Coordinates of C-alpha atoms in Angstrom, one line a residue:
X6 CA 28.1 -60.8 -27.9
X7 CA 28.7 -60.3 -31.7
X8 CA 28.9 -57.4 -33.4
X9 CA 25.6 -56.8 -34.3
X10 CA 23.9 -57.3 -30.8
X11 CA 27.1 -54.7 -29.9
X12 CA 25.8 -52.0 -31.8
X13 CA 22.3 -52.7 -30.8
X14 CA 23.6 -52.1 -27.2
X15 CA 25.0 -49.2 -28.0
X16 CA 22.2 -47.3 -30.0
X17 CA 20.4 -48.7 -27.1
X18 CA 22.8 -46.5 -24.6
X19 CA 22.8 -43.6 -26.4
X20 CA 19.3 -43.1 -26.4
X21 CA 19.3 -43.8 -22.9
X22 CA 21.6 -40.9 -22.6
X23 CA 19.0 -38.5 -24.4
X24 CA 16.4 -39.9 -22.5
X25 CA 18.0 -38.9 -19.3
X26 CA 18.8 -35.7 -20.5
X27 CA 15.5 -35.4 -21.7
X28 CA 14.2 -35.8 -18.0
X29 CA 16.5 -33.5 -16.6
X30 CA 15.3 -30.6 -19.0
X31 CA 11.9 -31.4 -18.7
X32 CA 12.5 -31.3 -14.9
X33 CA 14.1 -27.9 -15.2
X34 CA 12.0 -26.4 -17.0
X35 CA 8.8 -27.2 -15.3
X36 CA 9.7 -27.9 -11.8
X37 CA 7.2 -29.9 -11.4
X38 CA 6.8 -32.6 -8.6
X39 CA 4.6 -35.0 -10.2
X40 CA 6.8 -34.8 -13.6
X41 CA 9.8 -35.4 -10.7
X42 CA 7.8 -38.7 -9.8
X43 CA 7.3 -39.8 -13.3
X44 CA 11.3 -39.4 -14.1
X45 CA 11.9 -41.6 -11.0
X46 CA 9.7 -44.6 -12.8
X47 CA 11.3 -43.9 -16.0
X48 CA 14.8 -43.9 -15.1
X49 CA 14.4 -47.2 -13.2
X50 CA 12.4 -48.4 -16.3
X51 CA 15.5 -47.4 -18.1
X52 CA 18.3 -48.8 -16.3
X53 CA 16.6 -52.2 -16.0
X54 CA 15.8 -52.2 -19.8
X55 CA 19.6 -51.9 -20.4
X56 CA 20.7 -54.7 -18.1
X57 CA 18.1 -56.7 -19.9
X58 CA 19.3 -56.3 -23.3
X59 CA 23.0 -56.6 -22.4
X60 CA 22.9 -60.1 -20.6
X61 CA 18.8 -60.9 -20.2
X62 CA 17.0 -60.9 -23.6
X63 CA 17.2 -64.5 -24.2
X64 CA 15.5 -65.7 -21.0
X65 CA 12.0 -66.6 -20.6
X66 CA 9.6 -64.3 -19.7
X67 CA 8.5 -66.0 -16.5
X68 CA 6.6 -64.0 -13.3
X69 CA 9.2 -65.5 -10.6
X70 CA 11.9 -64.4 -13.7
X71 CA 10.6 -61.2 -13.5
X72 CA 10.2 -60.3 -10.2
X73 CA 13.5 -61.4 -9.3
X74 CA 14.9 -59.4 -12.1
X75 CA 13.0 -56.3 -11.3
X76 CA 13.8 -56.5 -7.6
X77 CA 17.9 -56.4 -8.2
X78 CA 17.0 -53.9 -11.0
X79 CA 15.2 -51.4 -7.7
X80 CA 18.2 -52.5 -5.6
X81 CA 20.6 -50.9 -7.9
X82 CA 18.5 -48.2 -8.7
X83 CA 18.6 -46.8 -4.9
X84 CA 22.2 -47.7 -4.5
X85 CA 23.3 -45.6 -6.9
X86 CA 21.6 -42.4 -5.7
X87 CA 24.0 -41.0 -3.4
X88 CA 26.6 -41.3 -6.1
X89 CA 24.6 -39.7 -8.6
X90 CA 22.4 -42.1 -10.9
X91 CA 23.2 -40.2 -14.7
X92 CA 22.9 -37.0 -12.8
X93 CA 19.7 -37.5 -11.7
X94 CA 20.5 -37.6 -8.2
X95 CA 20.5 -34.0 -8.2
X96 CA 16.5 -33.7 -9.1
X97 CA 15.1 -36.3 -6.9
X98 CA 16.8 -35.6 -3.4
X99 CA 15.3 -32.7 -3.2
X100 CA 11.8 -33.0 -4.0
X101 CA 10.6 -35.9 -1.9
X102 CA 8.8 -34.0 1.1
X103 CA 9.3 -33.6 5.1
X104 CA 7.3 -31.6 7.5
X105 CA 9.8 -28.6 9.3
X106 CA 10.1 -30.8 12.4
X107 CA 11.4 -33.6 10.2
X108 CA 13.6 -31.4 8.6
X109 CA 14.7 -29.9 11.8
X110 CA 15.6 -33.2 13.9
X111 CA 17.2 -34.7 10.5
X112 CA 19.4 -31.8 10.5
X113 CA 20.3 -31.6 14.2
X114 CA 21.2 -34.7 14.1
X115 CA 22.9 -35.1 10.8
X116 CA 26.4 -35.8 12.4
X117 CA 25.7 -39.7 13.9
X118 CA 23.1 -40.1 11.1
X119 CA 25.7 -39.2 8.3
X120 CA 28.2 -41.6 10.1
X121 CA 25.9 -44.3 10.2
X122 CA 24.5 -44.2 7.3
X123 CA 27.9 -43.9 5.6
X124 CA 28.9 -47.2 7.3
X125 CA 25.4 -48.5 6.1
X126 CA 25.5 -47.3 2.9
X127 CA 29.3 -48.7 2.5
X128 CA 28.4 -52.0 3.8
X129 CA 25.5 -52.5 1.7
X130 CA 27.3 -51.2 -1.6
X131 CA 30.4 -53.5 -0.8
X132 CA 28.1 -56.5 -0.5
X133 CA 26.0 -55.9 -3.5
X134 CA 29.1 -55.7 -5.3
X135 CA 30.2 -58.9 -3.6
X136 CA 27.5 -60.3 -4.7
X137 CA 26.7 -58.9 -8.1
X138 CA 26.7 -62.5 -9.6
X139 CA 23.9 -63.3 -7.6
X140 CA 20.8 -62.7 -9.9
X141 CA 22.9 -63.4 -12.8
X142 CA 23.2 -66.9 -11.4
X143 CA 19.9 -66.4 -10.5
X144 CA 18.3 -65.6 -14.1
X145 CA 20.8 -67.9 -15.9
X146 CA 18.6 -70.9 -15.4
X147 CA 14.9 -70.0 -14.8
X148 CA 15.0 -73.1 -12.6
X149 CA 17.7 -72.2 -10.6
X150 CA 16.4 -71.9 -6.7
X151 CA 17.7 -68.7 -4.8
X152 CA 19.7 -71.1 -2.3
X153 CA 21.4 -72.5 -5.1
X154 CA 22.5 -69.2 -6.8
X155 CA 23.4 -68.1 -3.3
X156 CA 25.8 -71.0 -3.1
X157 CA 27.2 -70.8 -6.7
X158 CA 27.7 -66.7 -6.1
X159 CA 29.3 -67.5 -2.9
X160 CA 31.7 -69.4 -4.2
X161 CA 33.0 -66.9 -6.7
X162 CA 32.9 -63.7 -4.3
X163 CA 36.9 -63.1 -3.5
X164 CA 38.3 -60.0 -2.3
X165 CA 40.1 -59.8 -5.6
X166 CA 36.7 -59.6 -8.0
X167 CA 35.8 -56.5 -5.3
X168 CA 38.5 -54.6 -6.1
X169 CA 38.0 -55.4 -9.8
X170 CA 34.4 -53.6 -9.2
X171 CA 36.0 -51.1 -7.3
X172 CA 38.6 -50.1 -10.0
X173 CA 36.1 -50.0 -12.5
X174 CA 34.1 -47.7 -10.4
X175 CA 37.4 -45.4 -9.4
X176 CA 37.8 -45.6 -13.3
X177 CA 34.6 -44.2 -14.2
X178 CA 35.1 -41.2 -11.5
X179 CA 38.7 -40.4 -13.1
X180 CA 37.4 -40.2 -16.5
X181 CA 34.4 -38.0 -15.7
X182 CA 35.8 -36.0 -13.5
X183 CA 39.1 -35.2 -16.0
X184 CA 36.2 -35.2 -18.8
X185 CA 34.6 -32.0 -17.0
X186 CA 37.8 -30.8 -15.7
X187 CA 38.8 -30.4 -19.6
X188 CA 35.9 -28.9 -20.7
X189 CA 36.2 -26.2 -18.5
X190 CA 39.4 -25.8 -19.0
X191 CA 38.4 -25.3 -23.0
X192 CA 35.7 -22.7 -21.9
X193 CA 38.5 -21.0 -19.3
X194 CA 40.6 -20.8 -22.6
X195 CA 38.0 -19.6 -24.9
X196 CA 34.8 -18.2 -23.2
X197 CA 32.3 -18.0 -26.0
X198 CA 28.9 -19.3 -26.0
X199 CA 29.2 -21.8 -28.7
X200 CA 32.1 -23.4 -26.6
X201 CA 29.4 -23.5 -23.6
X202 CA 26.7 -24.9 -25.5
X203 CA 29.3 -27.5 -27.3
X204 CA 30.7 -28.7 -23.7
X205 CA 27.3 -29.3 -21.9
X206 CA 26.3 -31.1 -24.3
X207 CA 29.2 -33.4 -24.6
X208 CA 29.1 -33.9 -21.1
X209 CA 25.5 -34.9 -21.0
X210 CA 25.8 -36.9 -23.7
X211 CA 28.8 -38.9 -22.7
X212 CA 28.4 -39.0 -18.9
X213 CA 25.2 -41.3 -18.9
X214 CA 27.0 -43.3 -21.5
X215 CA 29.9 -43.7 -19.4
X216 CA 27.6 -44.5 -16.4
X217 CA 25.9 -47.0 -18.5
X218 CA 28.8 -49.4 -19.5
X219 CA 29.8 -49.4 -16.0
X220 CA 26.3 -50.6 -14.8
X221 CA 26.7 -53.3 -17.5
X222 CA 30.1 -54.3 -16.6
X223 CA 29.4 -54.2 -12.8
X224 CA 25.8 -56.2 -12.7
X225 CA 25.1 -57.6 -16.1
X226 CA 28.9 -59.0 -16.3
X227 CA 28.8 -58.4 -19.6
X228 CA 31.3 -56.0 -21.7
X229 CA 29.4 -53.9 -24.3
X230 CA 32.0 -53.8 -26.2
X231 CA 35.2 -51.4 -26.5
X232 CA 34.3 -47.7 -27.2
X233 CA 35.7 -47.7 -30.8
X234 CA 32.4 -50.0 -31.5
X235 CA 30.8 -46.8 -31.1
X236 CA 32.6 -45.4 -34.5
X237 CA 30.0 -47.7 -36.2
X238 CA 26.8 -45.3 -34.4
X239 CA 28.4 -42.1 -35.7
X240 CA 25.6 -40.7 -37.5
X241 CA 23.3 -42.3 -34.7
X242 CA 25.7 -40.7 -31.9
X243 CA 25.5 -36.9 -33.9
X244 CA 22.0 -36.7 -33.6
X245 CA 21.9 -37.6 -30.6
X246 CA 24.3 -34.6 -29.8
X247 CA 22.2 -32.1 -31.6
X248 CA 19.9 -32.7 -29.5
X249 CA 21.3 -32.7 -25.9
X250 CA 23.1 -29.8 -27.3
X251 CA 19.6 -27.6 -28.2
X252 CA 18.2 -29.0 -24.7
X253 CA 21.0 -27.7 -23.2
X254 CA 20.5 -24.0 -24.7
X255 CA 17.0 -24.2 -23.2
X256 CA 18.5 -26.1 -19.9
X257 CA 20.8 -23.0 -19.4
X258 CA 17.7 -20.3 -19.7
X259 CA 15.8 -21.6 -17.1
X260 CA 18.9 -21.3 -14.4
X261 CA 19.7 -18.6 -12.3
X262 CA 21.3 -16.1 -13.9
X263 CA 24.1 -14.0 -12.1
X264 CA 23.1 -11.4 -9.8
X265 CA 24.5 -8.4 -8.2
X266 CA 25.8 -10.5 -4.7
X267 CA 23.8 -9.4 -1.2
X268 CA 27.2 -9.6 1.0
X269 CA 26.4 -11.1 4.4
X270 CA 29.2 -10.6 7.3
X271 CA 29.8 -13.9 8.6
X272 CA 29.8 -14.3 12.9
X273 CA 30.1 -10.5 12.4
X274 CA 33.3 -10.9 11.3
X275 CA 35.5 -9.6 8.1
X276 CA 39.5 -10.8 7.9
X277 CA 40.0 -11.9 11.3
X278 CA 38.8 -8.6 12.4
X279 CA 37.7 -9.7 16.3
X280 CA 36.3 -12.4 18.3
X281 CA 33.3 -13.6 16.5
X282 CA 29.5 -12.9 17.9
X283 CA 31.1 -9.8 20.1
X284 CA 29.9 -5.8 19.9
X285 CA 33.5 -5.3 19.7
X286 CA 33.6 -6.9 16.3
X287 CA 30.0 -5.4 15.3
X288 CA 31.3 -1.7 15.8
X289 CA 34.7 -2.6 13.1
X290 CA 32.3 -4.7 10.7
X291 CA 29.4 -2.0 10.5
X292 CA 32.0 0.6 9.3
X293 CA 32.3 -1.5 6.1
X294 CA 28.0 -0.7 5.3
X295 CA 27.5 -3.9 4.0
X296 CA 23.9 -5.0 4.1
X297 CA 23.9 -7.6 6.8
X298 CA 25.8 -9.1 9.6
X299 CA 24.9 -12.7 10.3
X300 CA 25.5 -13.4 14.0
X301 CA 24.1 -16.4 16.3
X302 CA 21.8 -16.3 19.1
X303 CA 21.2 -19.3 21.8
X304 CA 18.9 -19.7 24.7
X305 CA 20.2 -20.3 28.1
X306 CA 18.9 -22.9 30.8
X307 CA 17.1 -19.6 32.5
X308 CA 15.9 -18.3 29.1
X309 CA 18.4 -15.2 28.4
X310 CA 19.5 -15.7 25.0
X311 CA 23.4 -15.3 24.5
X312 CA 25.8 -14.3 21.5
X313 CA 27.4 -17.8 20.6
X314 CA 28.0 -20.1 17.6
X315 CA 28.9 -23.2 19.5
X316 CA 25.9 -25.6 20.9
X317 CA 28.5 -26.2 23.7
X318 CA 30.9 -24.1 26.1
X319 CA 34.0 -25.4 28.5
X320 CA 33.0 -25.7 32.4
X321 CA 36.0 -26.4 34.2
X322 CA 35.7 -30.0 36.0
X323 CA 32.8 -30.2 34.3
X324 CA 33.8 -30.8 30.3
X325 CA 31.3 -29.5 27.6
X326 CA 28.0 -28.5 28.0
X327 CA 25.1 -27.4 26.1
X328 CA 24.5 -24.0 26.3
X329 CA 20.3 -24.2 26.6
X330 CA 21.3 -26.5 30.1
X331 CA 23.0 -24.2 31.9
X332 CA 22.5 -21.1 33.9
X333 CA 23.7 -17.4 32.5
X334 CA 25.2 -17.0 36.0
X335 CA 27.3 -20.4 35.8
X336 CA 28.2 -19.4 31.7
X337 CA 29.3 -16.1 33.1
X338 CA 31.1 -17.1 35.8
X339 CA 33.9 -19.0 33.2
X340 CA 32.9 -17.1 30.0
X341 CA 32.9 -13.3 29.0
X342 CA 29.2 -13.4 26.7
X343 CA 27.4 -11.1 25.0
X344 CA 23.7 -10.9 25.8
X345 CA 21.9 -10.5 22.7
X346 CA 19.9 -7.8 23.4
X347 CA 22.8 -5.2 24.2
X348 CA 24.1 -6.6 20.1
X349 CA 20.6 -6.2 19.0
X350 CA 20.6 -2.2 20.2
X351 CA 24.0 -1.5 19.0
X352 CA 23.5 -2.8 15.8
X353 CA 20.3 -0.9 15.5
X354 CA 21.8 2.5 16.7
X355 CA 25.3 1.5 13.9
X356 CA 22.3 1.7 11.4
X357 CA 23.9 -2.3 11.0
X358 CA 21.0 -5.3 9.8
X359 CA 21.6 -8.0 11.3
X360 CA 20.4 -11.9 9.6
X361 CA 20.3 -13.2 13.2
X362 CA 20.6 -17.3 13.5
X363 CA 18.5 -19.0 16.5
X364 CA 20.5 -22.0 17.3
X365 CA 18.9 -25.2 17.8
X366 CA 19.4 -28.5 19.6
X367 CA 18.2 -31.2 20.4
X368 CA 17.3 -30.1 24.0
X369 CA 15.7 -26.8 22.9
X370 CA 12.8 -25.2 24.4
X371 CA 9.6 -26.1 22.2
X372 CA 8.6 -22.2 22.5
X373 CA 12.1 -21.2 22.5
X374 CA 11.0 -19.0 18.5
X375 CA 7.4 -17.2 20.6
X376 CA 10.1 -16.2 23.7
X377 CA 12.4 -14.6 21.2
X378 CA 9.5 -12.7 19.2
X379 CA 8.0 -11.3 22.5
X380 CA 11.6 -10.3 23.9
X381 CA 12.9 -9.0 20.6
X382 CA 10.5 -8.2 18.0
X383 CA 9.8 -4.7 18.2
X384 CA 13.3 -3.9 18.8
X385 CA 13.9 -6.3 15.5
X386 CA 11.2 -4.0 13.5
X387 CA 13.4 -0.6 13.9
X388 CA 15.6 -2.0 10.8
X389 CA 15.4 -4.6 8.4
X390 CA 16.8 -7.3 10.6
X391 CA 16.1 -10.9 9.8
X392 CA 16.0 -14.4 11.3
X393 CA 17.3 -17.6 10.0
X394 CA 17.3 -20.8 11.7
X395 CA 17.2 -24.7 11.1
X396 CA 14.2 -25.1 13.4
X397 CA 11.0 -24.9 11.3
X398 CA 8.8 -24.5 14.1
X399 CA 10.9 -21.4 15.9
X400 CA 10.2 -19.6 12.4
X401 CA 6.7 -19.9 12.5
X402 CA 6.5 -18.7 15.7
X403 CA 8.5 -15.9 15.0
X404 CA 6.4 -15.2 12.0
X405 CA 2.9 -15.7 14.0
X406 CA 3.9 -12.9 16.3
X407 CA 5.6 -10.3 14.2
X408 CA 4.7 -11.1 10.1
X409 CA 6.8 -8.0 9.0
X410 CA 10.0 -10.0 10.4
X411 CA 11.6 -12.0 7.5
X412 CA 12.3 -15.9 8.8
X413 CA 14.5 -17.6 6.6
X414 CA 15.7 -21.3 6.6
X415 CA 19.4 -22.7 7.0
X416 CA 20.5 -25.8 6.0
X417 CA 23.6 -27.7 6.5
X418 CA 23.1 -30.7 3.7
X419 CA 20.6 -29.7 0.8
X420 CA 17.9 -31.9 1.1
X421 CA 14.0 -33.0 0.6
X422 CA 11.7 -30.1 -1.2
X423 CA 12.5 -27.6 0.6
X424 CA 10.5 -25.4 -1.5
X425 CA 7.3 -25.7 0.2
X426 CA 8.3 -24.3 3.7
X427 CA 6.6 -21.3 4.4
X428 CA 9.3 -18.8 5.1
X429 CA 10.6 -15.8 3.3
X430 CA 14.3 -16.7 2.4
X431 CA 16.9 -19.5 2.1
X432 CA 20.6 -19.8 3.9
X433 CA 22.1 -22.9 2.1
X434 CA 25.0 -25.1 2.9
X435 CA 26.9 -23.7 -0.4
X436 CA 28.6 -27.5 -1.2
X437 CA 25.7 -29.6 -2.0
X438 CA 23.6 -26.5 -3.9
X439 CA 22.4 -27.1 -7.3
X440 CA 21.0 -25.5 -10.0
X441 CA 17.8 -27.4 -9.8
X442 CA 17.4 -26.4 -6.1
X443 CA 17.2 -22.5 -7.2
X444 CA 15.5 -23.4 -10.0
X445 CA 12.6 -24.7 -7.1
X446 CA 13.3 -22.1 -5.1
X447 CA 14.0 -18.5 -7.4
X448 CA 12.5 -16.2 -8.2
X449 CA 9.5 -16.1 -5.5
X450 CA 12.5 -15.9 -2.8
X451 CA 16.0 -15.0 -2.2
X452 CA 18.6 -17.6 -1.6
X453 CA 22.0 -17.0 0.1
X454 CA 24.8 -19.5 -0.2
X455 CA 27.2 -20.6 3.4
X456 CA 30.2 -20.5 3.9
X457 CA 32.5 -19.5 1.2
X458 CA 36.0 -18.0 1.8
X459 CA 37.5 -18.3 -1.4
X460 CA 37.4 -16.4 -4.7
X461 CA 36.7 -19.3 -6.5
X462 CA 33.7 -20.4 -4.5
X463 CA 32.9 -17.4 -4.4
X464 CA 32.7 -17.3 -8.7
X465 CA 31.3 -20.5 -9.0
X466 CA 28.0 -19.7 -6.7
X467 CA 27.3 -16.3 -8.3
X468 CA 27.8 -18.2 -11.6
X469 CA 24.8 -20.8 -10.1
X470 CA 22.7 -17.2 -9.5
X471 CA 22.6 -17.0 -5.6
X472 CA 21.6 -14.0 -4.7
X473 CA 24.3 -13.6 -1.7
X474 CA 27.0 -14.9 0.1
X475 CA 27.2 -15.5 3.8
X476 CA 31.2 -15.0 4.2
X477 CA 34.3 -14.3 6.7
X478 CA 36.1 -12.6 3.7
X479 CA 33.4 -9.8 2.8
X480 CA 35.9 -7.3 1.5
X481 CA 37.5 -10.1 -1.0
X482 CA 34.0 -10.6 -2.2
X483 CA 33.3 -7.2 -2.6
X484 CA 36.4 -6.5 -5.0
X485 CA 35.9 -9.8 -6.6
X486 CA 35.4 -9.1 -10.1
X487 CA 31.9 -11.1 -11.5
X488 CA 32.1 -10.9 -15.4
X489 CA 29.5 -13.8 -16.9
X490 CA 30.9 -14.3 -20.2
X491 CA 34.0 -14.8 -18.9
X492 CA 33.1 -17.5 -16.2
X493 CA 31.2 -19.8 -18.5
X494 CA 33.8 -22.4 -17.3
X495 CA 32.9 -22.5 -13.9
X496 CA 29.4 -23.5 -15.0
X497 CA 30.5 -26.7 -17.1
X498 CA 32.5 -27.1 -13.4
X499 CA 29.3 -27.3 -12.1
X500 CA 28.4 -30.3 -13.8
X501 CA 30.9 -32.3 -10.9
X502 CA 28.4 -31.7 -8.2
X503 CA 25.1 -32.7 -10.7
X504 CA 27.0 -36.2 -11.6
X505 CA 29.4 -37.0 -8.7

């Protein structure tokens, strides 16, 4: 590639870059699903127009060229969504939709499905990088069979050109991740707004573009040349900073701002202060007055509901059982348990709300939620106390019984539009939580973020604009001092869950 096709890739690139940025403030600022489907054609559009130019331009336009081309170009496209695709990632796993008995079962089961799709997912990725000469063999020669570029690829695949992918990959994580690193560290050290505005859109100018040569690299096997090539698009490269930079002024409005944190007592515990789920440790939490105490709440075999957090409990001779398969008598008998109705009154007479989480299996009771509202909902009505669960359908019968009871929804990954279930707040696993998410969610309905024990988690998430924190260490987060202007660099930290 001479010089002149070099610099042609690289304007190329950097608009690519503003075009994804463009996306991801359009997305943010509208929220809008069928804008969300539109960025998902564009962006493949997108990546497949770059490998084109850098190692495709010259072939013949042929249909069977095409296709093929198009096909490795989808391939890529969903293989690089669980490790972020330009940041995009972010947007589009969370707006494609599932009923709340989808939801439920996905999340239930998320342990053996997250282990086998990581072996999937790892499998997959490893061969296509194996075989990442494969269409390039393929679309060399327009006459070239796919048995025959399967043959020629396989020839070349060695252990030794997989770790050259990998490395490149690893690369590419390093240098982003020290990229964002530093810029924080530049807004930790001076913690103006300029120095906000100036990072973001550094980051989202240069990410994509890092992104981008490793995409050509990896599948195109072409080099787009080194990055001092790029001194040539100065002027070309400025402008396109301006403008990330204003889109990122107008990014950063429509986010959450910082609120005044709605401290939730996690397992009804602060510090250590008892055994979790207990009245003992209900009485010494409710003389703090925060606003909740989260506690959990399952259903036994015989339908008494119980103060526990695990699905399972220890039977002697037995091993671990599920809770909702055994008797109260037979839990009793090896156990001490609270019975949820006795923590219900106390908390009640403490003048303590209580967020209260139904636990859910995959064994539980279909009217497990209409059982609970009948047993508990009046007593629930003497206080503001609320119910959170990951099963959908327990909500909504909760809600059909007793509509002054707010339901609320827990998640343990952050995923699909959750948006569009019909409850009245959000409990969200605090790790995979993005802007964009309360940007779906805010302001209609509260979201509060699970679990965080430490100060910096805790700063980062009211930095995000979650409107609480379900903790262990409520009195840290009480005294934890919030200051906005001074935090601005754990919102360029942010940036590490959007593009990683």
């Amino acid at each position: 590639m001479n010089q002149l096709q070099n610099q042609k890739l690289n304007h190329f690139i950097i608009t690519f870059a503003v075009i994804i940025s463009t996306l991801k403030w359009l997305m943010m600022l509208t929220a809008n699903r069928f804008l969300i489907f539109i960025s998902v054609v564009i962006s493949i559009y997108l990546l497949g127009r770059m490998i084109w130019i850098g190692r495709f331009k010259h072939l013949k336009r042929k249909p069977r060229t095409i296709v093929a081309f198009w096909a490795d170009i989808l391939l890529l496209w969903v293989a690089s969504l669980p490790v972020g695709l330009f940041g995009l990632s972010s947007f589009f796993k969370v707006a494609f939709p599932l009923t709340g008995d989808q939801f439920t079962w996905l999340t239930v089961n998320r342990h053996w499905l997250a282990l086998l799709g990581a072996v999937i997912y790892i499998s997959l990725f490893c061969w296509l990088l194996l075989m990442r000469h494969f269409f390039v063999n393929l679309l060399a020669v327009p006459e070239t069979r796919f048995e025959a570029a399967f043959k020629i690829t396989a020839k070349s695949v060695s252990l030794k050109d997989l770790w050259f992918s990998i490395r490149l990959i690893l690369q590419a994580i390093v240098v982003i991740t020290g990229l964002i690193i530093a810029l924080a560290g530049v807004n930790y050290l001076l913690p103006l707004k300029a120095t906000l505005v100036i990072s973001e859109g550094i980051a989202n100018l240069v990410v994509p573009i890092i992104e981008a040569r490793l995409f050509l690299q990896l599948f195109a096997l072409a080099k787009p040349g080194p990055v001092a090539t790029f001194k040539n698009c100065f002027g070309y490269l400025t402008i396109a900073f301006g403008l990330v930079s204003i889109m990122g002024i107008n990014f950063n409005s429509q986010t959450s701002k910082p609120a005044q944190q709605t401290i939730i007592v996690h397992r009804g515990i602060i510090n250590n202060n008892g055994q979790p789920n207990t009245i003992g440790a209900l009485k010494r939490s409710a003389r703090h007055h925060f606003p909740f105490v989260e506690m959990d709440v399952q259903e036994t075999k015989d339908r008494f509901f119980i103060c526990a957090h695990d699905d399972t409990i220890l039977i002697p001779h037995l091993g671990h059982r599920e809770i909702n398969r055994l008797n109260l008598r037979t839990i009793q008998k090896y156990h001490h348990v609270e019975l949820f109705q006795q923590y219900l009154q106390t908390a009640n007479r403490l003048g303590q709300p209580l967020i209260v989480e139904l636990k859910v299996t995959n064994q539980s009771d279909r009217q497990m939620g209409s059982r609970f509202a009948k047993a508990f909902g009046a007593e629930m009505l003497k206080q503001p106390n609320m119910v959170h669960s990951t099963g959908y359908r327990y909500l909504r019968q909760i809600k059909a019984q007793y509509p002054e009871i707010k339901v609320g929804l827990v998640t343990m990954l952050n995923f699909s539009d959750l948006s569009r279930y019909k409850v009245d707040f959000y409990t969200l696993q605090h790790w995979t939580l993005t802007p964009f998410l309360l940007r779906m969610i805010q302001p209609q309905r509260q979201v509060y973020a699970w679990t965080q024990d430490h100060a910096f988690s805790m700063q980062r998430l009211d930095m995000m604009g979650v409107n609480g924190q379900v903790t262990d260490q409520a009195t840290q987060l009480s005294r934890l001092s919030m200051n906005p202007s001074e935090n601005n660099w754990l919102r360029v930290l942010n940036l590490l869950i959007i593009y990683l």
